[in-house]
Tab-separated table of C-alpha atoms in Angstrom:
chain	number	residue	atom	x	y	z
A	1	MET	CA	56.446	-80.090	208.910
A	2	PRO	CA	52.832	-79.634	210.090
A	3	PRO	CA	51.692	-76.232	211.386
A	4	ILE	CA	52.051	-75.585	215.101
A	5	LYS	CA	48.926	-76.731	216.975
A	6	LEU	CA	50.069	-76.270	220.573
A	7	VAL	CA	52.630	-74.035	222.307
A	8	ILE	CA	53.829	-75.180	225.733
A	9	PHE	CA	55.475	-72.477	227.826
A	10	ASP	CA	57.611	-72.749	230.886
A	11	PHE	CA	56.644	-70.094	233.449
A	12	ASP	CA	59.570	-68.883	235.560
A	13	GLY	CA	62.205	-67.228	233.387
A	14	THR	CA	60.165	-67.682	230.219
A	15	LEU	CA	56.820	-65.874	230.402
A	16	PHE	CA	57.459	-64.105	233.699
A	17	ASP	CA	60.439	-62.623	235.478
A	18	THR	CA	60.084	-64.305	238.873
A	19	HIS	CA	63.701	-64.521	240.050
A	20	ARG	CA	63.385	-61.720	242.601
A	21	SER	CA	60.093	-63.059	243.961
A	22	ILE	CA	61.451	-66.610	244.390
A	23	SER	CA	64.735	-65.617	246.003
A	24	HIS	CA	62.996	-63.114	248.294
A	25	CYS	CA	60.451	-65.672	249.510
A	26	ILE	CA	63.122	-68.329	250.045
A	27	LYS	CA	64.896	-65.789	252.263
A	28	LEU	CA	61.655	-65.021	254.117
A	29	THR	CA	61.058	-68.745	254.659
A	30	PHE	CA	64.502	-69.166	256.209
A	31	ASP	CA	63.988	-65.997	258.266
A	32	LYS	CA	60.890	-67.602	259.723
A	33	LEU	CA	62.003	-71.215	260.163
A	34	LEU	CA	65.800	-71.212	260.378
A	35	PRO	CA	67.128	-67.639	260.501
A	36	ALA	CA	70.650	-68.594	261.546
A	37	GLN	CA	71.192	-70.820	258.487
A	38	ALA	CA	70.121	-68.651	255.552
A	39	PRO	CA	71.613	-69.839	252.238
A	40	SER	CA	73.833	-67.712	250.040
A	41	GLU	CA	72.349	-65.791	247.127
A	42	ALA	CA	74.670	-67.688	244.791
A	43	GLU	CA	73.277	-71.055	245.870
A	44	VAL	CA	69.697	-69.852	245.537
A	45	HIS	CA	70.498	-68.522	242.059
A	46	ARG	CA	72.065	-71.855	241.069
A	47	LEU	CA	68.934	-73.772	242.036
A	48	ILE	CA	66.618	-71.323	240.284
A	49	SER	CA	68.765	-71.636	237.165
A	50	SER	CA	68.543	-75.431	237.275
A	51	GLY	CA	64.752	-75.377	237.225
A	52	ALA	CA	64.579	-77.408	240.444
A	53	GLY	CA	61.184	-77.887	242.058
A	54	LEU	CA	60.312	-76.254	245.355
A	55	GLN	CA	60.756	-79.321	247.541
A	56	ASP	CA	64.062	-80.229	245.899
A	57	THR	CA	65.185	-76.629	246.373
A	58	PHE	CA	64.552	-76.682	250.106
A	59	ARG	CA	66.148	-80.120	250.446
A	60	ALA	CA	69.259	-78.729	248.755
A	61	LEU	CA	69.328	-75.520	250.797
A	62	HIS	CA	68.472	-76.864	254.243
A	63	PRO	CA	71.794	-77.515	256.019
A	64	THR	CA	70.705	-80.771	257.692
A	65	ALA	CA	68.207	-82.212	255.201
A	66	THR	CA	70.580	-84.908	253.834
A	67	GLU	CA	71.897	-85.731	257.267
A	68	ASP	CA	68.393	-85.956	258.740
A	69	ALA	CA	67.207	-88.219	255.935
A	70	SER	CA	70.157	-90.588	256.298
A	71	HIS	CA	69.544	-90.934	260.037
A	72	GLY	CA	65.791	-91.164	259.823
A	73	ASP	CA	65.437	-87.806	261.580
A	74	SER	CA	62.159	-86.081	260.742
A	75	SER	CA	63.147	-82.662	262.131
A	76	PHE	CA	63.282	-81.306	258.584
A	77	ASP	CA	59.713	-81.361	257.280
A	78	VAL	CA	59.826	-80.406	253.606
A	79	ASP	CA	56.029	-80.131	253.418
A	80	LYS	CA	56.085	-77.589	256.256
A	81	TRP	CA	58.771	-75.578	254.477
A	82	THR	CA	56.955	-75.536	251.148
A	83	ALA	CA	53.631	-74.662	252.797
A	84	ASN	CA	55.236	-71.703	254.583
A	85	TYR	CA	56.916	-70.601	251.361
A	86	ARG	CA	53.617	-70.650	249.454
A	87	VAL	CA	51.872	-68.485	252.040
A	88	LEU	CA	54.755	-66.016	251.959
A	89	TYR	CA	54.846	-66.117	248.156
A	90	ALA	CA	51.155	-65.274	247.876
A	91	ASN	CA	51.602	-62.256	250.138
A	92	HIS	CA	55.119	-61.040	249.323
A	93	GLY	CA	56.194	-62.706	246.082
A	94	GLN	CA	53.315	-61.943	243.732
A	95	PRO	CA	53.838	-58.137	243.794
A	96	LEU	CA	57.442	-58.659	242.625
A	97	ILE	CA	56.531	-60.598	239.462
A	98	THR	CA	56.478	-58.951	236.040
A	99	PRO	CA	55.824	-60.429	232.581
A	100	PHE	CA	58.710	-60.421	230.160
A	101	PRO	CA	58.298	-57.965	227.265
A	102	GLY	CA	56.077	-59.388	224.553
A	103	ALA	CA	54.262	-61.927	226.750
A	104	ALA	CA	50.851	-60.275	226.489
A	105	GLU	CA	51.189	-59.693	222.753
A	106	LEU	CA	52.303	-63.258	222.056
A	107	LEU	CA	49.481	-64.851	224.052
A	108	ALA	CA	46.977	-62.560	222.326
A	109	THR	CA	48.370	-63.516	218.914
A	110	LEU	CA	48.123	-67.227	219.680
A	111	ARG	CA	44.545	-66.798	220.853
A	112	ALA	CA	43.642	-64.883	217.685
A	113	ARG	CA	45.172	-67.638	215.567
A	114	ASP	CA	43.380	-70.362	217.544
A	115	ILE	CA	46.676	-71.928	218.661
A	116	PRO	CA	46.243	-73.054	222.267
A	117	ALA	CA	48.869	-72.003	224.796
A	118	ALA	CA	49.734	-74.264	227.722
A	119	ILE	CA	51.995	-73.842	230.741
A	120	VAL	CA	54.032	-76.593	232.389
A	121	SER	CA	55.674	-75.363	235.566
A	122	ASN	CA	57.055	-76.481	238.914
A	123	LYS	CA	54.825	-73.831	240.508
A	124	GLY	CA	51.418	-74.576	241.949
A	125	VAL	CA	48.576	-73.943	239.516
A	126	ARG	CA	46.979	-71.364	241.841
A	127	ALA	CA	50.160	-69.290	241.860
A	128	VAL	CA	50.349	-69.384	238.051
A	129	VAL	CA	46.679	-68.446	237.633
A	130	THR	CA	47.013	-65.609	240.156
A	131	THR	CA	50.036	-64.200	238.344
A	132	LEU	CA	48.294	-64.333	234.970
A	133	ARG	CA	45.247	-62.548	236.361
A	134	ASN	CA	47.276	-59.958	238.266
A	135	ASN	CA	48.998	-59.013	235.025
A	136	GLY	CA	45.907	-58.940	232.832
A	137	LEU	CA	46.738	-62.208	231.064
A	138	GLY	CA	44.014	-64.376	232.565
A	139	ASP	CA	42.482	-65.048	229.148
A	140	GLY	CA	45.800	-66.040	227.588
A	141	VAL	CA	45.970	-69.598	228.923
A	142	GLY	CA	43.027	-71.799	229.876
A	143	GLU	CA	43.258	-73.258	233.369
A	144	ASP	CA	42.794	-76.766	231.957
A	145	LEU	CA	46.078	-76.274	230.069
A	146	ILE	CA	48.084	-75.181	233.116
A	147	VAL	CA	50.103	-78.020	234.642
A	148	GLY	CA	51.842	-77.373	237.947
A	149	ASP	CA	53.040	-78.935	241.137
A	150	GLN	CA	50.451	-81.402	242.464
A	151	THR	CA	48.464	-81.544	239.208
A	152	PRO	CA	47.207	-85.161	238.973
A	153	GLY	CA	49.298	-87.040	236.406
A	154	ALA	CA	51.962	-84.337	236.209
A	155	THR	CA	55.648	-85.243	236.297
A	156	ARG	CA	58.790	-83.178	236.629
A	157	LYS	CA	60.372	-81.973	233.422
A	158	PRO	CA	62.138	-83.366	231.467
A	159	ASP	CA	59.846	-86.397	231.944
A	160	PRO	CA	57.105	-86.032	229.279
A	161	GLY	CA	54.307	-87.197	231.591
A	162	SER	CA	52.798	-83.726	231.985
A	163	TYR	CA	52.291	-83.697	228.226
A	164	THR	CA	51.064	-87.251	227.732
A	165	ASN	CA	49.044	-87.596	230.962
A	166	VAL	CA	47.566	-84.102	231.304
A	167	LEU	CA	47.828	-81.879	228.234
A	168	LEU	CA	46.843	-84.407	225.577
A	169	PRO	CA	43.666	-85.450	227.433
A	170	ALA	CA	42.836	-81.764	227.950
A	171	MET	CA	43.352	-81.097	224.245
A	172	ARG	CA	41.072	-83.981	223.354
A	173	ALA	CA	38.434	-82.746	225.773
A	174	ARG	CA	38.561	-79.339	224.083
A	175	GLY	CA	37.898	-80.981	220.719
A	176	TRP	CA	41.197	-80.047	219.044
A	177	THR	CA	42.135	-83.692	218.783
A	178	ASN	CA	40.821	-87.077	219.832
A	179	ALA	CA	42.003	-90.574	220.639
A	180	GLU	CA	41.580	-91.792	217.057
A	181	GLU	CA	43.401	-88.801	215.604
A	182	PRO	CA	46.123	-87.808	218.096
A	183	ILE	CA	48.034	-84.595	217.772
A	184	ASP	CA	51.267	-84.886	215.795
A	185	ASP	CA	54.042	-84.264	218.308
A	186	SER	CA	56.041	-82.387	215.673
A	187	SER	CA	53.304	-79.730	215.723
A	188	VAL	CA	54.117	-78.940	219.373
A	189	LEU	CA	56.383	-76.009	220.252
A	190	VAL	CA	58.030	-76.054	223.691
A	191	VAL	CA	59.291	-72.671	224.902
A	192	GLY	CA	61.545	-72.524	227.971
A	193	ASP	CA	64.756	-71.239	229.485
A	194	THR	CA	66.443	-74.260	231.131
A	195	GLU	CA	67.956	-77.601	230.226
A	196	ALA	CA	64.860	-79.322	231.573
A	197	ASP	CA	62.675	-77.517	229.018
A	198	ILE	CA	64.865	-78.451	226.064
A	199	GLN	CA	65.057	-82.070	227.207
A	200	PHE	CA	61.291	-82.069	227.830
A	201	ALA	CA	60.715	-81.192	224.177
A	202	ALA	CA	63.089	-83.942	223.075
A	203	ASN	CA	61.384	-86.498	225.313
A	204	ILE	CA	57.964	-85.669	223.904
A	205	GLY	CA	59.320	-86.947	220.614
A	206	GLY	CA	59.365	-84.646	217.626
A	207	ALA	CA	58.402	-81.488	219.488
A	208	VAL	CA	60.290	-78.323	218.544
A	209	SER	CA	62.241	-76.626	221.330
A	210	VAL	CA	62.725	-72.884	221.677
A	211	TRP	CA	65.355	-71.825	224.200
A	212	CYS	CA	64.818	-68.398	225.770
A	213	ARG	CA	68.363	-67.159	226.217
A	214	TYR	CA	67.180	-64.188	228.314
A	215	GLY	CA	65.964	-66.503	231.101
A	216	TYR	CA	67.622	-68.181	234.071
A	217	GLY	CA	69.071	-71.362	232.582
A	218	ASP	CA	72.749	-72.273	232.378
A	219	LYS	CA	73.718	-70.934	228.976
A	220	GLY	CA	76.528	-73.375	228.253
A	221	ALA	CA	74.467	-76.396	229.214
A	222	CYS	CA	71.457	-75.231	227.180
A	223	GLU	CA	73.535	-74.506	224.090
A	224	GLU	CA	75.139	-77.945	224.330
A	225	LEU	CA	71.710	-79.588	224.088
A	226	GLY	CA	71.161	-77.994	220.668
A	227	PRO	CA	67.698	-76.433	220.934
A	228	GLY	CA	65.703	-76.105	217.739
A	229	PHE	CA	65.613	-72.327	218.056
A	230	THR	CA	67.155	-69.701	220.318
A	231	VAL	CA	65.455	-66.375	221.040
A	232	ASP	CA	66.378	-63.241	222.938
A	233	SER	CA	62.769	-62.126	223.363
A	234	LEU	CA	59.245	-63.508	223.224
A	235	GLY	CA	58.588	-61.276	220.257
A	236	GLU	CA	60.613	-63.625	218.035
A	237	ILE	CA	58.366	-66.635	218.571
A	238	GLU	CA	55.566	-65.620	216.213
A	239	GLY	CA	58.097	-65.592	213.382
A	240	ILE	CA	59.229	-69.115	214.323
A	241	ILE	CA	55.616	-70.322	214.227
A	242	ASP	CA	55.131	-68.683	210.823
A	243	GLY	CA	58.278	-70.349	209.525
A	244	LEU	CA	57.136	-73.778	210.666
A	245	SER	CA	53.666	-73.440	209.153
């Protein structure tokens, strides 16, 4: 197997502990827009664990979203809900985010070994960049290798479009690879905590998946998919890279 040339991280539940920030800002959004219909904590947790995107999350949580859509009623405006959430998240969610143990050390190790780190997330790129900077990790991942909601060419995991349409061109632009000599997909390591991350690695074709058991994903469902590796901390990933080299 070729040495690892690219490590793709999920963000929520993988590099950063964001559960409290997400659930808190969902609550604040309902408090502002529909205070009488706040969802249960269990339902919010279920959606976070599934890796659902922000718009899909609000469609699932809003009590009349399905009904409105089926009747052509535009009273539920998902763009309005997500815009309000993002403003609240910037002001109230960011202070609640903390990196998982070992995140800073792992990103520093990858940088020292000239192995690029990328992030593919359902979050907006600005939110990801802000979190990295707030936690002193701004140099750990180049902004050109951060793929988020609304990134041109990005697709929802497990669809591999964010890799093929965004990350590969960015890698080529950086000079690590080019169109005549494409990166070997088996030299890509995908690190994440949900089913979508494990399936994303499989859909890339040959990429190695690392399931972060400490994250938010459904444990039974993730185990059933048979990830390449399972870790209980980010500190174990350097050893996996060494073993694959």
